[in-house]
Short mmCIF file of N, CA and C in Angstrom, two decimals:
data_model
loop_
_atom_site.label_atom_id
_atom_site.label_comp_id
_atom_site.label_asym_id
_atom_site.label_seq_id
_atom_site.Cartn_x
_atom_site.Cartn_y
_atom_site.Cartn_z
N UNK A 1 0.84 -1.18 0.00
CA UNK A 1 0.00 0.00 0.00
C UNK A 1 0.88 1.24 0.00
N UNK A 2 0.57 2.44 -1.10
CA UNK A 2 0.99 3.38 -1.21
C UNK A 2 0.51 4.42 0.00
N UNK A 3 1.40 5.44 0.33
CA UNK A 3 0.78 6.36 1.88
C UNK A 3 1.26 7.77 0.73
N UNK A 4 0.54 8.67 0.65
CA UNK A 4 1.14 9.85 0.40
C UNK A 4 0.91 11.07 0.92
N UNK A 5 2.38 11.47 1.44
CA UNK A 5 2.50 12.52 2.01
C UNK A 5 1.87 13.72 1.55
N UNK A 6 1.46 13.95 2.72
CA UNK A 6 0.11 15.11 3.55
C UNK A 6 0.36 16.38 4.05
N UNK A 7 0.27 17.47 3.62
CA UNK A 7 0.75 18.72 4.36
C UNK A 7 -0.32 19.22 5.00
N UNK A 8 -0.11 19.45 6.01
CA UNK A 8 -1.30 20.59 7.07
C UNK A 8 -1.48 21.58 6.46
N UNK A 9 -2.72 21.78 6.33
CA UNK A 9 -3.71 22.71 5.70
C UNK A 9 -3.93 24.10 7.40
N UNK A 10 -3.51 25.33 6.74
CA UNK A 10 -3.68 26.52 7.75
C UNK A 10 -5.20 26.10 8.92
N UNK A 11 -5.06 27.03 9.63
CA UNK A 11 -6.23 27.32 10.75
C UNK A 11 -7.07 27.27 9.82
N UNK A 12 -7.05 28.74 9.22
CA UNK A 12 -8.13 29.25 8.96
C UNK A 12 -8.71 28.27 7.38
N UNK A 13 -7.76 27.52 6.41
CA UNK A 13 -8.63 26.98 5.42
C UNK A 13 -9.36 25.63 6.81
N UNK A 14 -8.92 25.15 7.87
CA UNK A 14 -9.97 24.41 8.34
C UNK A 14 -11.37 25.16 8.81
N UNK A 15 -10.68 26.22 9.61
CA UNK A 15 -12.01 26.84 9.82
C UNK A 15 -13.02 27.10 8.41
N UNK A 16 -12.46 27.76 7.39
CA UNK A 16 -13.66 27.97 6.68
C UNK A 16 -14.12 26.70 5.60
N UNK A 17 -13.19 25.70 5.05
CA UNK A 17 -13.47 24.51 4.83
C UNK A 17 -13.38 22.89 5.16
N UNK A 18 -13.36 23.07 6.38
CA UNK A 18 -12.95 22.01 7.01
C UNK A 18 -12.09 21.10 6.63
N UNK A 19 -10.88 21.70 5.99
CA UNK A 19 -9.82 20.40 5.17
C UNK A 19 -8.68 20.65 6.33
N UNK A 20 -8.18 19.74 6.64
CA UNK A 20 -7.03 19.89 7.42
C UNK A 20 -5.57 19.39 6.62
N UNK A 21 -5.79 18.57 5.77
CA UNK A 21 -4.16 18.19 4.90
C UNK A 21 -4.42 18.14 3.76
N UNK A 22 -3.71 17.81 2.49
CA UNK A 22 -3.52 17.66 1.35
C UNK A 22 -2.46 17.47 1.01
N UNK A 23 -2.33 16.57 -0.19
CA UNK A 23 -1.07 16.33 -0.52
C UNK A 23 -0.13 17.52 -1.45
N UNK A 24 0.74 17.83 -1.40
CA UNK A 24 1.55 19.07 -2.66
C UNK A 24 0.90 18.74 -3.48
N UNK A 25 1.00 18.15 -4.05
CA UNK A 25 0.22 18.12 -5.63
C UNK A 25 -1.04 18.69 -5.39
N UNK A 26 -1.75 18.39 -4.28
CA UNK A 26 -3.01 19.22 -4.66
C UNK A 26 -3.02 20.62 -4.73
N UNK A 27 -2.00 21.08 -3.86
CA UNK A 27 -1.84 22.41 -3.85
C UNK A 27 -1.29 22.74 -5.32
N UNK A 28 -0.68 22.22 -5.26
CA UNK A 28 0.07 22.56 -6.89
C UNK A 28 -0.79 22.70 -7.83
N UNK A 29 -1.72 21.64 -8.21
CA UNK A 29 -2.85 21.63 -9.19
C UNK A 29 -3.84 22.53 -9.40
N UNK A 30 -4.29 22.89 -7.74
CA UNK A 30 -5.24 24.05 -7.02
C UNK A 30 -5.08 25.17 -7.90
N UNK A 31 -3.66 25.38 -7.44
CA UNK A 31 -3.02 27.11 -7.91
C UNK A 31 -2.87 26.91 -9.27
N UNK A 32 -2.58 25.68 -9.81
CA UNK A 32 -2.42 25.89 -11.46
C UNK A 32 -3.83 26.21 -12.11
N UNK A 33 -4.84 25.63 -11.55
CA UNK A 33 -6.23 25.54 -12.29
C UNK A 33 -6.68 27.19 -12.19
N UNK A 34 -6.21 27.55 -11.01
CA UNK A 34 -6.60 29.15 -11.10
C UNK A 34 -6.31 30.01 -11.97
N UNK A 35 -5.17 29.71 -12.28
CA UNK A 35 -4.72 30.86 -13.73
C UNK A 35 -5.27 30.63 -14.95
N UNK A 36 -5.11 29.00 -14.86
CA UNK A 36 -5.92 28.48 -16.22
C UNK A 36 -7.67 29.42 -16.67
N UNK A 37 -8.15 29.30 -15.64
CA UNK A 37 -9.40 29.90 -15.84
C UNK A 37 -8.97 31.83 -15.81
N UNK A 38 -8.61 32.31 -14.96
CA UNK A 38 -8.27 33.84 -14.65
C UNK A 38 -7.49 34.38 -16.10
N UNK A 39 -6.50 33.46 -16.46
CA UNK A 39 -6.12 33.58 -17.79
C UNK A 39 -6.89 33.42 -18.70
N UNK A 40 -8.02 33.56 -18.79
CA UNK A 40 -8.92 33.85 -20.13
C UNK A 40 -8.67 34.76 -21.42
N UNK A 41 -8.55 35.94 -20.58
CA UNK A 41 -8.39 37.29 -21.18
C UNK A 41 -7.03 37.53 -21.89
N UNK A 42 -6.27 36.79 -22.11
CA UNK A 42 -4.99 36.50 -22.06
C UNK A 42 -3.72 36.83 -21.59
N UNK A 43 -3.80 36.88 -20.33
CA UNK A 43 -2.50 36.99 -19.43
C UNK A 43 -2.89 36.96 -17.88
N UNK A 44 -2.42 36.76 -17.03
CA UNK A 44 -2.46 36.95 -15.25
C UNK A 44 -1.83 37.79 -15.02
N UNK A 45 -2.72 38.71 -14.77
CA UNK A 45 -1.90 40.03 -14.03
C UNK A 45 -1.79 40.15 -12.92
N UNK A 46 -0.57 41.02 -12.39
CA UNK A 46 -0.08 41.14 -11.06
C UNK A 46 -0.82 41.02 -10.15
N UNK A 47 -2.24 41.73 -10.20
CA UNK A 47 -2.78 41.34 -8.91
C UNK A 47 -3.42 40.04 -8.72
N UNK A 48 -3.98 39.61 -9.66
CA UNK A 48 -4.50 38.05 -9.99
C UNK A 48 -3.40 37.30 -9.57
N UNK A 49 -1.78 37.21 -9.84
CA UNK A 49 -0.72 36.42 -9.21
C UNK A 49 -0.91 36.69 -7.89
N UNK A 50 -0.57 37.88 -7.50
CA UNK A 50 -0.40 38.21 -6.37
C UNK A 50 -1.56 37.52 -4.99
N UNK A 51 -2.82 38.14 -5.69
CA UNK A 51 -3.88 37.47 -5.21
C UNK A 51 -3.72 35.63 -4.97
N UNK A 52 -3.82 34.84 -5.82
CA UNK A 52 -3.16 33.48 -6.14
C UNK A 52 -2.36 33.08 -4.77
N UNK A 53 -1.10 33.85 -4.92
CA UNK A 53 0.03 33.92 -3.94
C UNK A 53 -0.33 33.77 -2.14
N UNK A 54 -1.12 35.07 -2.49
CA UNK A 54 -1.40 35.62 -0.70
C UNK A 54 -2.83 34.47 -0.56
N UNK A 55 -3.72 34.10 -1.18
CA UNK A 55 -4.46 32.83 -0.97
C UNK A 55 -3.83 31.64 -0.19
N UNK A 56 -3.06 31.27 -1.27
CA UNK A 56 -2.64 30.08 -1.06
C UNK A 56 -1.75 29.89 -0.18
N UNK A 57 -0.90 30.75 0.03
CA UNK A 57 -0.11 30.83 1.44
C UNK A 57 -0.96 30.93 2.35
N UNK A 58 -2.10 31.38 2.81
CA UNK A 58 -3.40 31.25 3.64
C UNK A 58 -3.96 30.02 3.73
N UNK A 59 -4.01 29.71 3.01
CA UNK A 59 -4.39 28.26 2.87
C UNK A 59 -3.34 27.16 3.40
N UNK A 60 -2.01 27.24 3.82
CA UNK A 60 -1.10 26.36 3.75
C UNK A 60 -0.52 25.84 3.19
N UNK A 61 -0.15 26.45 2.09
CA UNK A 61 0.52 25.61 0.60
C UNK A 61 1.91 25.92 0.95
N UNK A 62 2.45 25.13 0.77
CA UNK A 62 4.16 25.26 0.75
C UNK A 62 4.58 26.29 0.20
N UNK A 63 5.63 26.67 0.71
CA UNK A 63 6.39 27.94 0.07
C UNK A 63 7.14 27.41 -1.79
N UNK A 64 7.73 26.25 -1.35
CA UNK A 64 7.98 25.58 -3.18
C UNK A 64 6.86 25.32 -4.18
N UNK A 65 6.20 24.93 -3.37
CA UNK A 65 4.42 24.84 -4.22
C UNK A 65 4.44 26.11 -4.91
N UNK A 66 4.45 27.52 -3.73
CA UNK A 66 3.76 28.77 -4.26
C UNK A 66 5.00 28.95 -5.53
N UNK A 67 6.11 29.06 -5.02
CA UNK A 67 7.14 29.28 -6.29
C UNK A 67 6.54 28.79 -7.12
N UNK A 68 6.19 27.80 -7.51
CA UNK A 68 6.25 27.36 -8.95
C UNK A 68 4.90 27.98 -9.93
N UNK A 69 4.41 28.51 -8.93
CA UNK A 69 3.36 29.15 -9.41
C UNK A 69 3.38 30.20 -10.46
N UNK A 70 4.78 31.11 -10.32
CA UNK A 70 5.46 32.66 -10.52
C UNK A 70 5.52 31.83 -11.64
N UNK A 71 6.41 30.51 -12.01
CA UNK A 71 6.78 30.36 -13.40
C UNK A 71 5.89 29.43 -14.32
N UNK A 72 4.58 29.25 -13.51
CA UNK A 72 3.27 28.35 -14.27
C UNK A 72 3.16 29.50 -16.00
N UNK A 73 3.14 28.31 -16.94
CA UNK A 73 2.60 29.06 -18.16
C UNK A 73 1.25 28.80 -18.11
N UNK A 74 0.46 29.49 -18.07
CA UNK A 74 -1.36 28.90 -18.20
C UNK A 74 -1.88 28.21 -19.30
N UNK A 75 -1.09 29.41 -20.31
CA UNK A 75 -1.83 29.12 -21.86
C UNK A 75 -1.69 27.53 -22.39
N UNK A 76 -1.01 26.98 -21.69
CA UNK A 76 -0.62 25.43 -22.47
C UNK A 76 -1.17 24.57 -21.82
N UNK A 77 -2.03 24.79 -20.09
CA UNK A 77 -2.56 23.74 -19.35
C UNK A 77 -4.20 23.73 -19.57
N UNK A 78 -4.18 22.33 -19.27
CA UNK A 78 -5.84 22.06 -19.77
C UNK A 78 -6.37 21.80 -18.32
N UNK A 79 -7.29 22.18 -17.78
CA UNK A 79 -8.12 22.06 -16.33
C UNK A 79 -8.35 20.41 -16.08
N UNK A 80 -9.24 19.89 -17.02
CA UNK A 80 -8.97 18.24 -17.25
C UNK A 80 -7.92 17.52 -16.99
N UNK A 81 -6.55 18.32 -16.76
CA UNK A 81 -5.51 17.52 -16.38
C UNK A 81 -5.38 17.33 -15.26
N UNK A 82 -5.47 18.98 -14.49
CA UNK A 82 -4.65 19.48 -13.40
C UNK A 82 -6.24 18.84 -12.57
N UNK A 83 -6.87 18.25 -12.77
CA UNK A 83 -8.10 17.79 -11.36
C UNK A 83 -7.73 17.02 -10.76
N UNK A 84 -7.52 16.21 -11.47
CA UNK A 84 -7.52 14.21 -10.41
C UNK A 84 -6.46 14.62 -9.87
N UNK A 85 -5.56 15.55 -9.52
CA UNK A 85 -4.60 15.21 -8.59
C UNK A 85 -5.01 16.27 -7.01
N UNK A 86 -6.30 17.14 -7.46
CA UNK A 86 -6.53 17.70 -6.63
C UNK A 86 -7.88 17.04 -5.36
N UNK A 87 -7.12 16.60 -4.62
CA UNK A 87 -7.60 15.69 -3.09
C UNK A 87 -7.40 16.26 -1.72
N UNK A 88 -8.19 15.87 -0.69
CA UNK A 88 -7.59 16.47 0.41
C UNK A 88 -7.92 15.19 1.15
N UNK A 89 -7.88 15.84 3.03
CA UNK A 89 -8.21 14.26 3.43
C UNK A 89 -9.63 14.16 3.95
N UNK A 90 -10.40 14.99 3.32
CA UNK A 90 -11.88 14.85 3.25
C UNK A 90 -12.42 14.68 2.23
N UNK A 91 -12.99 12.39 1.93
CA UNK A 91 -13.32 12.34 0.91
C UNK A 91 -14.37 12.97 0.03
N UNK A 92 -15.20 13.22 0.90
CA UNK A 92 -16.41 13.55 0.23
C UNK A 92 -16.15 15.30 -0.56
N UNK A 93 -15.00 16.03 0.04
CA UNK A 93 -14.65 17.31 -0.57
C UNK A 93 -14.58 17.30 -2.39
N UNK A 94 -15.62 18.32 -3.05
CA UNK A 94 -15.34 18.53 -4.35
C UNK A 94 -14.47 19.83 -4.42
N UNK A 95 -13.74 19.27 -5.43
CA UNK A 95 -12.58 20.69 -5.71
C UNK A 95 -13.76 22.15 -6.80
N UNK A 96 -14.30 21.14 -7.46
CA UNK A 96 -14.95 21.67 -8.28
C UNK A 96 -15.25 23.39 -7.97
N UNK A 97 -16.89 23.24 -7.17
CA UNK A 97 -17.12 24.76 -6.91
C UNK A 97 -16.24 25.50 -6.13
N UNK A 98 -15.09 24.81 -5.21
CA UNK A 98 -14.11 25.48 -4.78
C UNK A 98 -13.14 26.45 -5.43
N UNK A 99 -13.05 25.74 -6.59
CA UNK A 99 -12.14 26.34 -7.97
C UNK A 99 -12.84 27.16 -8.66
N UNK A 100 -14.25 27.45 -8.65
CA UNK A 100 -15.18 28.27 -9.64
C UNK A 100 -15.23 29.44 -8.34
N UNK A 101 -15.27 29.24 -7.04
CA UNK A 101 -15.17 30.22 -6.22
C UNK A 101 -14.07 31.20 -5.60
N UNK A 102 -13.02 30.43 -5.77
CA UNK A 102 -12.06 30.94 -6.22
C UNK A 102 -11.23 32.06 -7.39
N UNK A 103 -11.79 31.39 -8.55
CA UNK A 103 -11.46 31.80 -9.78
C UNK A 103 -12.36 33.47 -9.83
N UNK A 104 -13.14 33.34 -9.39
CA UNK A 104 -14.39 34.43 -9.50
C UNK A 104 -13.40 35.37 -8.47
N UNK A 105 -13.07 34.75 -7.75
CA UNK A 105 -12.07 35.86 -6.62
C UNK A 105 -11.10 36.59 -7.13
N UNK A 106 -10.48 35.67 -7.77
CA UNK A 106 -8.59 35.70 -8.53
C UNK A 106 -9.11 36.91 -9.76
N UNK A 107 -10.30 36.21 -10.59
CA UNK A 107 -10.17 36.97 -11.68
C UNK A 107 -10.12 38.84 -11.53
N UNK A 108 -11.12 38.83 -9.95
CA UNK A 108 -11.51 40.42 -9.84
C UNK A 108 -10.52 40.84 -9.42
N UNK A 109 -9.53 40.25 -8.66
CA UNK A 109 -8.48 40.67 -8.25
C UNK A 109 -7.69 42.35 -8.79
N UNK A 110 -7.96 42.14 -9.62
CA UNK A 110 -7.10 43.74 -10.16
C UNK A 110 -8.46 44.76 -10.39
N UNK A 111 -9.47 44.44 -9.81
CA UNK A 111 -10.49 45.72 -10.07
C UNK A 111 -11.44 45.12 -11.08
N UNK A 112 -11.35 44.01 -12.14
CA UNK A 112 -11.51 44.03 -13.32
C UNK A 112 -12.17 42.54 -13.83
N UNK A 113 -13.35 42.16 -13.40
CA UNK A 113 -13.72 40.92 -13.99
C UNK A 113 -14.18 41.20 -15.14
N UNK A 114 -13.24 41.16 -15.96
CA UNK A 114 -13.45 40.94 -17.39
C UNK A 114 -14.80 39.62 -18.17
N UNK A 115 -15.15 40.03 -18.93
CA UNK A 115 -16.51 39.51 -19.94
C UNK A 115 -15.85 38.11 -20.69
N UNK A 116 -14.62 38.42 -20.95
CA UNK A 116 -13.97 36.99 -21.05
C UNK A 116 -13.78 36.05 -19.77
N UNK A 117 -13.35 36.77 -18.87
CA UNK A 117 -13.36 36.12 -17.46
C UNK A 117 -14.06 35.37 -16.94
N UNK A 118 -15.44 35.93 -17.16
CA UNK A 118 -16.42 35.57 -16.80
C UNK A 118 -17.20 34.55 -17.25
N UNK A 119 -16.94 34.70 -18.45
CA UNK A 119 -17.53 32.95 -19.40
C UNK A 119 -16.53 32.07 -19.54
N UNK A 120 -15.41 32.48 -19.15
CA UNK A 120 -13.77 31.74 -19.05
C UNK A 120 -14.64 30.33 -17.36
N UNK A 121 -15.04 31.32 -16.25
CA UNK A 121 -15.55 30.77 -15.05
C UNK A 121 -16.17 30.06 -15.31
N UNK A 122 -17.68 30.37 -16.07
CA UNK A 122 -18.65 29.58 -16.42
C UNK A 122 -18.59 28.13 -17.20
N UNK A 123 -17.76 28.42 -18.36
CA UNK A 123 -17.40 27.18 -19.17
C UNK A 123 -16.22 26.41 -18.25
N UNK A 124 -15.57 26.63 -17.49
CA UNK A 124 -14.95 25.80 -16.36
C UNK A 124 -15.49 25.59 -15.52
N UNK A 125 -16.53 26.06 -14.89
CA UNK A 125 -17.80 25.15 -13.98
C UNK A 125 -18.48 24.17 -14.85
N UNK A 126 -18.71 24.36 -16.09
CA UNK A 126 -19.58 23.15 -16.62
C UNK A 126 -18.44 22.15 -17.04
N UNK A 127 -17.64 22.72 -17.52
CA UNK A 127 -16.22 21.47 -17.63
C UNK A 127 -16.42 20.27 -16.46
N UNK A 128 -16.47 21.24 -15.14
CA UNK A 128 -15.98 20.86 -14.10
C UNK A 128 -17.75 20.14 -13.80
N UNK A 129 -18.61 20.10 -13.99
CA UNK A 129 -20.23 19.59 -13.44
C UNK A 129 -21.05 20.48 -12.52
N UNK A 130 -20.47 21.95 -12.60
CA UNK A 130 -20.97 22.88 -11.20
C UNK A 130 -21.84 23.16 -12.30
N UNK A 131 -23.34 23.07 -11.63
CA UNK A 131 -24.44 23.65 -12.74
C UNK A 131 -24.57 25.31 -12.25
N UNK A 132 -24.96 25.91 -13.60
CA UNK A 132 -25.20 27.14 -13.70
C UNK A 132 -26.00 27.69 -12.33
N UNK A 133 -26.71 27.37 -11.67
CA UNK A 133 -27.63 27.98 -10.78
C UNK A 133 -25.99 28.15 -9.52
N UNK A 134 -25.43 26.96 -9.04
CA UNK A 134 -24.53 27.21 -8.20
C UNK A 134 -23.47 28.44 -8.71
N UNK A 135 -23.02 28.58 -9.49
CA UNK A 135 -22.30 29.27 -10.61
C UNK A 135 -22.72 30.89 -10.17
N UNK A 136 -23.96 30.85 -10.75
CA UNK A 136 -24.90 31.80 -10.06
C UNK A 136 -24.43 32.70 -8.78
N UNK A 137 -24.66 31.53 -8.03
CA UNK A 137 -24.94 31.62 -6.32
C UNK A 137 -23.51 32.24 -5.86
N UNK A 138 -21.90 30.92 -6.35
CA UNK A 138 -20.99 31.55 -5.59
C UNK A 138 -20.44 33.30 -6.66
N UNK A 139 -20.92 33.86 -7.68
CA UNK A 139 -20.89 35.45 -8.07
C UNK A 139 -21.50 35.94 -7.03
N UNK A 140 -22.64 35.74 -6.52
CA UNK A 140 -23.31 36.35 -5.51
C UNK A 140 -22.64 36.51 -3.83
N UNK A 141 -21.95 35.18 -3.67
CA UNK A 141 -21.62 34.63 -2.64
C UNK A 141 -20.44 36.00 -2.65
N UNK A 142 -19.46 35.70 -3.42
CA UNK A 142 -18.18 36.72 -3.69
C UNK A 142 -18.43 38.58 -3.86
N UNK A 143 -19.85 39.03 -4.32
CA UNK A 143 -20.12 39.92 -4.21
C UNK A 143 -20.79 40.17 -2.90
N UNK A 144 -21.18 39.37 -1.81
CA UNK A 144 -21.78 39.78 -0.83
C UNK A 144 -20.69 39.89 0.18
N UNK A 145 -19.26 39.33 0.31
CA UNK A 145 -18.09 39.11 0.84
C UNK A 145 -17.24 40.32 0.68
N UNK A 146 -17.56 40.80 -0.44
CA UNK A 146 -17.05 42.37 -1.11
C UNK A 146 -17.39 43.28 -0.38
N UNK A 147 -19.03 43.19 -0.14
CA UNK A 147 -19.69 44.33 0.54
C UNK A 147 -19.67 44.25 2.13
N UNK A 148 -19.37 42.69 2.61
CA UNK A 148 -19.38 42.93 3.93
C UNK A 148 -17.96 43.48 4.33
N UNK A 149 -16.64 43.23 3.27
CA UNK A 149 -15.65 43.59 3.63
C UNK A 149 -15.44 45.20 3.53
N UNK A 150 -16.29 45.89 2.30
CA UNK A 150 -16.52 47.54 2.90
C UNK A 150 -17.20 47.81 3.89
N UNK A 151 -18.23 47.16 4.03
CA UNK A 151 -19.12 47.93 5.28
C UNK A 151 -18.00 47.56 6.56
N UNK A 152 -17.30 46.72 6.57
CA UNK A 152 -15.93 46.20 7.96
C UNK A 152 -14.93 47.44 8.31
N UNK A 153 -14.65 48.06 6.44
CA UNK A 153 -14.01 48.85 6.74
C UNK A 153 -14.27 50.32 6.92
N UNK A 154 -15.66 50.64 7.05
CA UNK A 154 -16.58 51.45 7.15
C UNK A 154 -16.58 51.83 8.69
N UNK A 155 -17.12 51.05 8.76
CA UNK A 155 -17.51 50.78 11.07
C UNK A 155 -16.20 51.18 11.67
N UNK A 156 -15.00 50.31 10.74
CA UNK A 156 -14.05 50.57 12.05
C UNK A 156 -12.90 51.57 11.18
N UNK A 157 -13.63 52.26 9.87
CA UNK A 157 -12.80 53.05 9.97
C UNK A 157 -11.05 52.95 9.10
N UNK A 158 -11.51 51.97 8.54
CA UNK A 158 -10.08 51.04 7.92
C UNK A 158 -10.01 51.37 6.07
N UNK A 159 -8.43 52.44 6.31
CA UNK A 159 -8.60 52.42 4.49
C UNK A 159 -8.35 51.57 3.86
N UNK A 160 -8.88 51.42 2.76
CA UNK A 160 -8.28 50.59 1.65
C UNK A 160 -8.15 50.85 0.60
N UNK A 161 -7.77 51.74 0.56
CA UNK A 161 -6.93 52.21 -0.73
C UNK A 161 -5.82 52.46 -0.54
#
């Protein structure tokens, strides 16, 4: 029997998705599938990397994981590849809407969810089996996260710009 090594997943990705390990590769795959989709428009821009970056280090991804990220080419990877290696140690976890909720994050990242972006998301949720209504839901989900994070910085007063 094969055992494969497991990295601890941060506090906070348990707190908000209850995964506690994963193997590198998943992380690896994770962060690759993100550009794949964010790269629609044709290129990942700084804040979309950047964004990517400061995620996934949140999440617990190895510091060599995140490197390899800086030198991922997008344009040549197919999403169909980079899945089956993405697992954690909760079977029943789908990567799927995780990656469409994500991607919706990454893409706005620079101010700018682009119209390519956006059907870039969509046709990678149906790739992926996330039906349109969920699809739906996490745009909504990510725009209501937007607004609670101004009204946060509203109350107490916190710039962000």
């Amino acid at each position: 029997m094969t055992t494969t090594r497991m990295v601890p997943m941060s506090d906070l990705c348990q707190d908000l998705y209850g995964l506690s390990a994963a193997p590198p590769e998943a992380f690896l795959n994770y962060g690759k599938a993100l550009p794949v989709i964010a790269g629609a428009d044709g290129e990942v821009g700084e804040a979309e990397l950047a964004w990517l970056v400061d995620h996934q280090r949140r999440m617990g991804a190895p510091e060599e994981v995140i490197d390899l990220y800086k030198e991922f080419d997008h344009r040549g990877a197919q999403l169909t590849d980079l899945l089956p290696a993405i697992r954690t140690d909760v079977d029943t976890w789908q990567a799927a809407p995780h990656i469409v909720y994500h991607a919706i994050q990454m893409c706005g990242a620079d101010g700018v969810y682009a119209e390519a972006e956006r059907a870039q998301v969509l046709r990678a949720a149906r790739l992926m089996g996330v039906p349109d209504n969920i699809v739906l839901s996490l745009h909504a989900l990510v725009d209501m996260e937007r607004a609670v994070g101004d009204l946060r910085a509203a109350l107490f007063h916190v710039n962000t710009v």
